[in-house]
mmCIF file of C-alpha atoms and ligand atoms in Angstrom:
data_model
loop_
_atom_site.group_PDB
_atom_site.id
_atom_site.type_symbol
_atom_site.label_atom_id
_atom_site.label_comp_id
_atom_site.label_asym_id
_atom_site.label_seq_id
_atom_site.Cartn_x
_atom_site.Cartn_y
_atom_site.Cartn_z
ATOM 1 C CA MET A 1 -4.278 20.643 1.357
ATOM 2 C CA ASP A 2 -1.407 19.332 -0.963
ATOM 3 C CA GLN A 3 -2.516 16.677 -3.396
ATOM 4 C CA LEU A 4 -0.835 13.262 -3.075
ATOM 5 C CA TRP A 5 1.619 13.585 -5.812
ATOM 6 C CA ASP A 6 3.051 16.780 -3.963
ATOM 7 C CA VAL A 7 3.011 14.551 -1.228
ATOM 8 C CA LEU A 8 4.917 11.959 -2.306
ATOM 9 C CA LYS A 9 7.589 14.221 -3.959
ATOM 10 C CA ALA A 10 8.494 15.926 -0.571
ATOM 11 C CA ALA A 11 8.607 12.475 1.092
ATOM 12 C CA GLU A 12 11.023 11.625 -1.843
ATOM 13 C CA THR A 13 12.942 14.425 -1.182
ATOM 14 C CA LYS A 14 13.390 13.963 2.064
ATOM 15 C CA GLY A 15 14.264 10.447 2.163
ATOM 16 C CA VAL A 16 11.151 8.685 3.428
ATOM 17 C CA ALA A 17 8.482 6.693 2.198
ATOM 18 C CA VAL A 18 4.709 6.917 2.461
ATOM 19 C CA GLY A 19 2.909 4.473 4.320
ATOM 20 C CA HIS A 20 0.043 2.633 2.859
ATOM 21 C CA PHE A 21 -2.357 0.244 4.816
ATOM 22 C CA ASN A 22 -5.109 -1.972 3.693
ATOM 23 C CA ILE A 23 -8.632 -1.603 5.598
ATOM 24 C CA SER A 24 -12.212 -3.126 5.522
ATOM 25 C CA ASP A 25 -13.905 -1.687 8.580
ATOM 26 C CA TRP A 26 -14.036 1.388 10.274
ATOM 27 C CA VAL A 27 -11.674 -0.056 13.305
ATOM 28 C CA LEU A 28 -8.788 0.070 10.747
ATOM 29 C CA LEU A 29 -9.319 3.133 9.824
ATOM 30 C CA LYS A 30 -9.495 4.801 12.735
ATOM 31 C CA ALA A 31 -6.442 3.050 13.782
ATOM 32 C CA VAL A 32 -4.259 4.064 10.943
ATOM 33 C CA PHE A 33 -5.109 7.715 11.160
ATOM 34 C CA GLU A 34 -4.732 7.734 15.034
ATOM 35 C CA SER A 35 -1.151 6.226 14.404
ATOM 36 C CA ALA A 36 -0.659 8.715 11.689
ATOM 37 C CA ASN A 37 -1.759 11.878 13.482
ATOM 38 C CA GLU A 38 0.078 10.846 16.302
ATOM 39 C CA LEU A 39 3.043 10.701 14.629
ATOM 40 C CA ASN A 40 2.237 14.237 12.576
ATOM 41 C CA VAL A 41 3.009 11.979 8.944
ATOM 42 C CA PRO A 42 0.939 11.611 5.657
ATOM 43 C CA VAL A 43 -0.471 8.174 5.195
ATOM 44 C CA ILE A 44 -2.156 6.546 2.484
ATOM 45 C CA VAL A 45 -5.578 4.117 3.293
ATOM 46 C CA GLY A 46 -5.950 1.333 0.794
ATOM 47 C CA ALA A 47 -8.733 -0.901 -0.073
ATOM 48 C CA SER A 48 -8.685 -3.583 -2.869
ATOM 49 C CA GLU A 49 -11.859 -4.378 -4.639
ATOM 50 C CA GLY A 50 -12.653 -6.973 -2.262
ATOM 51 C CA GLU A 51 -12.059 -4.767 0.841
ATOM 52 C CA ARG A 52 -14.097 -1.954 -1.225
ATOM 53 C CA THR A 53 -17.258 -4.373 -1.974
ATOM 54 C CA PHE A 54 -17.438 -5.234 1.895
ATOM 55 C CA LEU A 55 -17.246 -1.766 2.944
ATOM 56 C CA GLY A 56 -18.741 0.105 -0.061
ATOM 57 C CA VAL A 57 -17.109 2.258 -2.678
ATOM 58 C CA ALA A 58 -18.827 5.437 -1.763
ATOM 59 C CA GLN A 59 -18.731 4.900 2.227
ATOM 60 C CA ILE A 60 -14.963 4.524 2.178
ATOM 61 C CA ALA A 61 -14.563 7.709 0.227
ATOM 62 C CA ALA A 62 -16.944 9.399 2.565
ATOM 63 C CA LEU A 63 -15.131 8.034 5.497
ATOM 64 C CA VAL A 64 -11.574 9.129 4.403
ATOM 65 C CA LYS A 65 -12.582 12.703 3.185
ATOM 66 C CA SER A 66 -14.402 13.473 6.584
ATOM 67 C CA LEU A 67 -11.246 12.509 8.421
ATOM 68 C CA ARG A 68 -9.374 14.341 5.906
ATOM 69 C CA GLU A 69 -11.584 17.737 6.387
ATOM 70 C CA GLU A 70 -12.259 17.375 9.714
ATOM 71 C CA HIS A 71 -8.686 17.364 11.117
ATOM 72 C CA SER A 72 -6.861 19.078 7.954
ATOM 73 C CA PHE A 73 -4.826 15.911 7.711
ATOM 74 C CA PRO A 74 -3.450 14.600 4.655
ATOM 75 C CA ILE A 75 -4.852 11.320 4.725
ATOM 76 C CA PHE A 76 -5.083 9.947 1.035
ATOM 77 C CA LEU A 77 -7.122 6.770 -0.234
ATOM 78 C CA ASN A 78 -5.782 4.371 -2.779
ATOM 79 C CA ALA A 79 -8.038 1.882 -4.846
ATOM 80 C CA ASP A 80 -5.763 -1.241 -4.663
ATOM 81 C CA HIS A 81 -5.283 -4.199 -6.887
ATOM 82 C CA THR A 82 -8.320 -2.957 -9.321
ATOM 83 C CA HIS A 83 -8.513 -5.590 -11.999
ATOM 84 C CA SER A 84 -11.121 -3.809 -14.252
ATOM 85 C CA LEU A 85 -11.699 -0.477 -16.020
ATOM 86 C CA ASP A 86 -14.522 -0.231 -14.847
ATOM 87 C CA SER A 87 -14.007 -0.500 -11.416
ATOM 88 C CA ALA A 88 -11.336 2.116 -11.773
ATOM 89 C CA ILE A 89 -13.755 4.364 -13.132
ATOM 90 C CA THR A 90 -16.390 3.872 -9.895
ATOM 91 C CA ALA A 91 -13.359 4.363 -7.441
ATOM 92 C CA THR A 92 -12.157 7.406 -9.493
ATOM 93 C CA LYS A 93 -15.604 9.023 -9.644
ATOM 94 C CA ALA A 94 -16.182 8.163 -5.996
ATOM 95 C CA GLY A 95 -13.324 10.730 -5.362
ATOM 96 C CA PHE A 96 -10.231 8.306 -4.731
ATOM 97 C CA ASP A 97 -7.012 9.459 -4.956
ATOM 98 C CA SER A 98 -5.085 6.741 -6.862
ATOM 99 C CA ILE A 99 -5.912 3.798 -8.310
ATOM 100 C CA VAL A 100 -3.579 0.632 -8.807
ATOM 101 C CA PHE A 101 -4.431 -0.804 -11.916
ATOM 102 C CA ASP A 102 -3.173 -4.289 -11.604
ATOM 103 C CA LEU A 103 -2.764 -6.413 -15.208
ATOM 104 C CA SER A 104 0.271 -7.432 -14.172
ATOM 105 C CA ALA A 105 -1.514 -11.342 -14.690
ATOM 106 C CA LEU A 106 -1.753 -10.609 -18.565
ATOM 107 C CA PRO A 107 0.895 -10.656 -21.219
ATOM 108 C CA PHE A 108 3.568 -7.762 -20.740
ATOM 109 C CA GLU A 109 2.413 -6.025 -23.911
ATOM 110 C CA GLU A 110 -0.827 -6.305 -23.120
ATOM 111 C CA ASN A 111 -0.307 -4.890 -19.766
ATOM 112 C CA ILE A 112 0.961 -1.574 -21.025
ATOM 113 C CA LYS A 113 -1.808 -1.437 -23.765
ATOM 114 C CA GLN A 114 -4.558 -1.365 -21.600
ATOM 115 C CA THR A 115 -2.470 0.270 -18.522
ATOM 116 C CA LYS A 116 -1.919 3.490 -21.051
ATOM 117 C CA GLN A 117 -5.853 3.087 -22.410
ATOM 118 C CA ALA A 118 -6.843 3.808 -18.513
ATOM 119 C CA VAL A 119 -4.437 6.411 -17.548
ATOM 120 C CA GLU A 120 -5.785 8.343 -20.338
ATOM 121 C CA SER A 121 -9.403 7.429 -19.366
ATOM 122 C CA LEU A 122 -9.165 7.745 -15.571
ATOM 123 C CA LYS A 123 -7.149 10.937 -15.822
ATOM 124 C CA SER A 124 -10.026 12.484 -18.207
ATOM 125 C CA ILE A 125 -12.243 12.189 -15.192
ATOM 126 C CA ASN A 126 -9.871 13.553 -12.911
ATOM 127 C CA PRO A 127 -6.806 15.028 -13.898
ATOM 128 C CA ALA A 128 -5.194 15.336 -10.530
ATOM 129 C CA ILE A 129 -5.713 11.206 -10.066
ATOM 130 C CA LEU A 130 -2.586 8.757 -9.740
ATOM 131 C CA VAL A 131 -2.422 6.016 -11.324
ATOM 132 C CA GLU A 132 -0.174 3.136 -10.320
ATOM 133 C CA GLY A 133 0.866 0.285 -13.192
ATOM 134 C CA GLU A 134 2.346 -3.135 -11.876
ATOM 135 C CA ILE A 135 4.692 -5.753 -13.685
ATOM 136 C CA GLY A 136 5.875 -8.686 -12.480
ATOM 137 C CA ASP A 137 4.538 -11.328 -10.125
ATOM 138 C CA ILE A 138 4.123 -10.605 -6.808
ATOM 139 C CA GLY A 139 1.536 -13.553 -5.633
ATOM 140 C CA THR A 140 -2.099 -12.752 -4.620
ATOM 141 C CA GLY A 141 -3.973 -12.981 -1.245
ATOM 142 C CA SER A 142 -2.275 -11.086 1.772
ATOM 143 C CA GLU A 143 -3.108 -13.817 3.858
ATOM 144 C CA ILE A 144 -1.149 -16.308 5.536
ATOM 145 C CA HIS A 145 0.704 -18.917 3.022
ATOM 146 C CA ALA A 146 1.845 -22.444 3.465
ATOM 147 C CA SER A 147 4.873 -21.897 1.738
ATOM 148 C CA VAL A 148 6.830 -19.313 -0.624
ATOM 149 C CA PRO A 149 6.481 -20.172 -4.620
ATOM 150 C CA ASP A 150 9.559 -19.273 -6.113
ATOM 151 C CA ARG A 151 9.677 -15.991 -7.577
ATOM 152 C CA SER A 152 13.110 -15.247 -8.998
ATOM 153 C CA LYS A 153 11.879 -15.456 -12.528
ATOM 154 C CA ASP A 154 9.677 -13.190 -12.294
ATOM 155 C CA LEU A 155 11.440 -10.338 -11.129
ATOM 156 C CA THR A 156 11.015 -6.904 -12.688
ATOM 157 C CA THR A 157 13.760 -5.836 -15.234
ATOM 158 C CA PRO A 158 14.796 -2.319 -15.238
ATOM 159 C CA GLN A 159 14.637 -2.632 -18.960
ATOM 160 C CA GLU A 160 10.983 -3.877 -18.593
ATOM 161 C CA ALA A 161 10.303 -1.016 -15.836
ATOM 162 C CA ARG A 162 11.405 2.021 -18.439
ATOM 163 C CA GLN A 163 9.619 0.593 -21.144
ATOM 164 C CA PHE A 164 6.268 0.076 -18.899
ATOM 165 C CA VAL A 165 6.572 3.737 -17.643
ATOM 166 C CA GLU A 166 7.350 5.230 -21.014
ATOM 167 C CA SER A 167 4.970 3.423 -22.479
ATOM 168 C CA THR A 168 1.824 3.684 -20.134
ATOM 169 C CA ARG A 169 2.520 7.247 -18.488
ATOM 170 C CA VAL A 170 1.841 5.881 -15.230
ATOM 171 C CA ASP A 171 2.666 8.105 -12.227
ATOM 172 C CA ILE A 172 3.752 4.987 -9.796
ATOM 173 C CA LEU A 173 5.387 1.634 -10.778
ATOM 174 C CA ALA A 174 5.133 -1.281 -8.480
ATOM 175 C CA PRO A 175 7.829 -3.913 -9.445
ATOM 176 C CA ALA A 176 8.748 -7.400 -8.346
ATOM 177 C CA VAL A 177 11.374 -6.882 -6.431
ATOM 178 C CA GLY A 178 11.787 -9.786 -3.902
ATOM 179 C CA ASN A 179 8.367 -8.794 -2.320
ATOM 180 C CA MET A 180 5.228 -10.856 -1.994
ATOM 181 C CA HIS A 181 1.794 -10.533 -0.816
ATOM 182 C CA GLY A 182 1.011 -12.420 2.193
ATOM 183 C CA MET A 183 3.138 -14.131 4.975
ATOM 184 C CA LEU A 184 4.154 -17.165 5.911
ATOM 185 C CA GLN A 185 3.067 -18.787 9.324
ATOM 186 C CA THR A 186 6.667 -18.402 10.265
ATOM 187 C CA MET A 187 6.984 -14.998 9.502
ATOM 188 C CA VAL A 188 3.964 -14.240 12.037
ATOM 189 C CA GLN A 189 5.689 -15.769 14.502
ATOM 190 C CA GLY A 190 8.440 -13.663 13.884
ATOM 191 C CA ASP A 191 11.042 -16.753 12.867
ATOM 192 C CA ALA A 192 11.030 -15.565 9.554
ATOM 193 C CA ARG A 193 11.411 -12.396 7.582
ATOM 194 C CA LYS A 194 11.354 -11.104 3.681
ATOM 195 C CA ARG A 195 14.208 -10.338 1.906
ATOM 196 C CA LEU A 196 14.573 -7.505 -0.814
ATOM 197 C CA ASP A 197 16.325 -7.232 -3.770
ATOM 198 C CA ILE A 198 17.821 -3.840 -2.971
ATOM 199 C CA ASP A 199 20.541 -3.508 -6.479
ATOM 200 C CA ARG A 200 16.955 -4.573 -8.397
ATOM 201 C CA ILE A 201 15.335 -1.631 -6.929
ATOM 202 C CA HIS A 202 18.213 0.831 -7.256
ATOM 203 C CA GLU A 203 18.497 -0.213 -10.971
ATOM 204 C CA ILE A 204 14.887 0.113 -11.583
ATOM 205 C CA LYS A 205 14.504 3.500 -9.880
ATOM 206 C CA SER A 206 17.721 4.787 -12.324
ATOM 207 C CA ALA A 207 16.101 3.120 -15.540
ATOM 208 C CA SER A 208 12.403 4.507 -15.061
ATOM 209 C CA ARG A 209 12.781 7.737 -13.011
ATOM 210 C CA SER A 210 9.180 6.888 -11.420
ATOM 211 C CA LEU A 211 7.860 6.487 -8.131
ATOM 212 C CA LEU A 212 7.724 3.112 -7.017
ATOM 213 C CA THR A 213 5.432 1.200 -4.350
ATOM 214 C CA LEU A 214 6.701 -1.611 -2.781
ATOM 215 C CA HIS A 215 3.614 -4.219 -2.271
ATOM 216 C CA GLY A 216 3.737 -6.818 0.150
ATOM 217 C CA GLY A 217 5.588 -5.363 2.605
ATOM 218 C CA SER A 218 4.306 -7.541 5.614
ATOM 219 C CA GLY A 219 7.147 -9.692 7.210
ATOM 220 C CA THR A 220 9.993 -7.939 5.547
ATOM 221 C CA GLU A 221 13.306 -7.110 7.748
ATOM 222 C CA ASP A 222 13.021 -3.624 8.628
ATOM 223 C CA ASN A 223 17.100 -2.776 7.406
ATOM 224 C CA ASP A 224 15.831 -4.252 4.087
ATOM 225 C CA LEU A 225 12.877 -1.500 4.066
ATOM 226 C CA ARG A 226 15.420 0.808 5.010
ATOM 227 C CA LYS A 227 17.490 0.042 2.292
ATOM 228 C CA ALA A 228 14.889 -0.021 -0.318
ATOM 229 C CA ILE A 229 13.900 3.372 0.498
ATOM 230 C CA THR A 230 17.183 4.812 -0.078
ATOM 231 C CA ALA A 231 17.170 2.811 -3.219
ATOM 232 C CA GLY A 232 14.023 4.763 -4.269
ATOM 233 C CA ILE A 233 10.768 3.112 -3.014
ATOM 234 C CA ASN A 234 8.366 5.826 -2.268
ATOM 235 C CA ILE A 235 5.261 3.649 -0.866
ATOM 236 C CA ILE A 236 5.138 0.544 1.225
ATOM 237 C CA HIS A 237 1.978 -1.257 1.822
ATOM 238 C CA ILE A 238 1.153 -3.381 4.625
ATOM 239 C CA ASN A 239 -1.787 -5.127 4.644
ATOM 240 C CA THR A 240 -1.375 -8.873 6.526
ATOM 241 C CA GLU A 241 0.285 -7.723 9.458
ATOM 242 C CA LEU A 242 -2.813 -5.443 10.095
ATOM 243 C CA ARG A 243 -5.106 -8.452 9.699
ATOM 244 C CA VAL A 244 -3.377 -10.792 11.845
ATOM 245 C CA ALA A 245 -3.010 -7.554 14.841
ATOM 246 C CA TRP A 246 -6.934 -7.193 14.144
ATOM 247 C CA ARG A 247 -7.357 -10.981 14.511
ATOM 248 C CA GLN A 248 -5.275 -11.114 17.750
ATOM 249 C CA GLY A 249 -6.630 -8.029 18.927
ATOM 250 C CA LEU A 250 -10.069 -9.533 18.523
ATOM 251 C CA GLU A 251 -9.528 -13.049 20.357
ATOM 252 C CA ALA A 252 -7.716 -11.461 23.637
ATOM 253 C CA ALA A 253 -10.665 -8.968 23.612
ATOM 254 C CA LEU A 254 -13.128 -11.589 23.501
ATOM 255 C CA GLY A 255 -11.244 -14.138 25.519
ATOM 256 C CA GLN A 256 -10.991 -11.430 28.427
ATOM 257 C CA LYS A 257 -14.333 -10.364 28.285
ATOM 258 C CA PRO A 258 -16.254 -13.434 27.301
ATOM 259 C CA HIS A 259 -19.884 -12.289 28.313
ATOM 260 C CA GLU A 260 -19.446 -8.453 27.135
ATOM 261 C CA VAL A 261 -21.934 -8.063 23.491
ATOM 262 C CA VAL A 262 -21.166 -4.122 23.678
ATOM 263 C CA PRO A 263 -19.349 -4.053 20.071
ATOM 264 C CA TYR A 264 -17.959 -0.320 21.357
ATOM 265 C CA LYS A 265 -16.556 -1.915 24.794
ATOM 266 C CA LEU A 266 -14.595 -4.894 23.146
ATOM 267 C CA LEU A 267 -13.568 -2.993 20.071
ATOM 268 C CA PRO A 268 -11.068 -0.711 21.066
ATOM 269 C CA ALA A 269 -8.688 -3.125 22.205
ATOM 270 C CA VAL A 270 -8.772 -4.399 18.282
ATOM 271 C CA GLU A 271 -7.988 -0.409 17.504
ATOM 272 C CA GLU A 272 -5.046 -0.883 19.756
ATOM 273 C CA SER A 273 -3.454 -4.115 18.318
ATOM 274 C CA VAL A 274 -3.942 -2.627 15.130
ATOM 275 C CA LYS A 275 -2.667 0.850 16.205
ATOM 276 C CA GLN A 276 0.977 -0.811 17.490
ATOM 277 C CA VAL A 277 1.808 -2.328 13.830
ATOM 278 C CA VAL A 278 0.998 0.902 12.043
ATOM 279 C CA LEU A 279 3.140 3.094 14.652
ATOM 280 C CA ALA A 280 5.980 0.949 14.465
ATOM 281 C CA ARG A 281 5.737 0.554 10.571
ATOM 282 C CA LEU A 282 5.011 4.595 10.353
ATOM 283 C CA ARG A 283 8.459 5.096 12.328
ATOM 284 C CA LEU A 284 10.446 3.249 10.517
ATOM 285 C CA PHE A 285 9.112 4.331 6.935
ATOM 286 C CA ASN A 286 9.590 7.837 8.574
ATOM 287 C CA GLN A 287 13.447 7.554 9.634
ATOM 288 C CA GLN A 288 15.055 10.249 6.968
ATOM 289 C CA GLN A 289 17.584 7.859 5.096
ATOM 290 C CA ARG A 290 20.299 9.369 3.048
ATOM 291 C CA ARG A 291 19.792 8.719 -0.594
ATOM 292 C CA SER A 292 22.583 7.172 -2.397
ATOM 293 C CA GLN A 293 21.379 8.829 -5.837
HETATM 294 ZN ZN1 LIG B 301 -0.320 -5.264 -3.178
#
């Protein structure tokens, strides 16, 4: 079975991106796995610190490993937005394939210093683990927000991207390129979409020569996502769209069966609702794009 690095490089050569979907329960994990399996494309499952605390670090690693082995399927596990070295070490030891080490809230130089130390320490535990670093501000919380803060001042510059990647030796970079965690209510309704700074992605790719992740992909204009892949994005994170589908599926199931108490008679509707989102996003990310570089 290929390692995550090989899968990402193969996707880059093909001009596609690998979908990353956050999960915090078995229904979500099942929906993500079934979708990727149906389309026969590799997939990354992500769990942030909060999601890991709820599901259990060792438990989520065991669940993903069991799917990977039983089906010989390229499903990988990422420790999303990890804010401390201790928490990153715990996930590395549990067998995660990659770690998003997110010190983007710190001043740039301090972020570089601590991220570099984390790369060295995590690779001494597992040389194959991929470490992703983050610079710029893409907000916090994959949930529904009342308004969009002005983030234009906090976008990543190509110079910062190059300096960060060269100094820290991260495998993957998460830049701020107009993306944002969470969604607005108008985005949930489909009235508004996020827009990306495609030229900036292009420049960051050229300057850093790094694999790039787009965080906060939920609610983004489809065509911007296509162009972002062409410009050099390799991984796209979707979380809030899944959470919305999870809730809508659950409300519909409870509404249709007001007296039902059997979980396995209610939860398939939730799985199906989440699956529709994952399938649509994976189809988009895996359309082959012509690279412009
Ligand atoms: Zn994120």
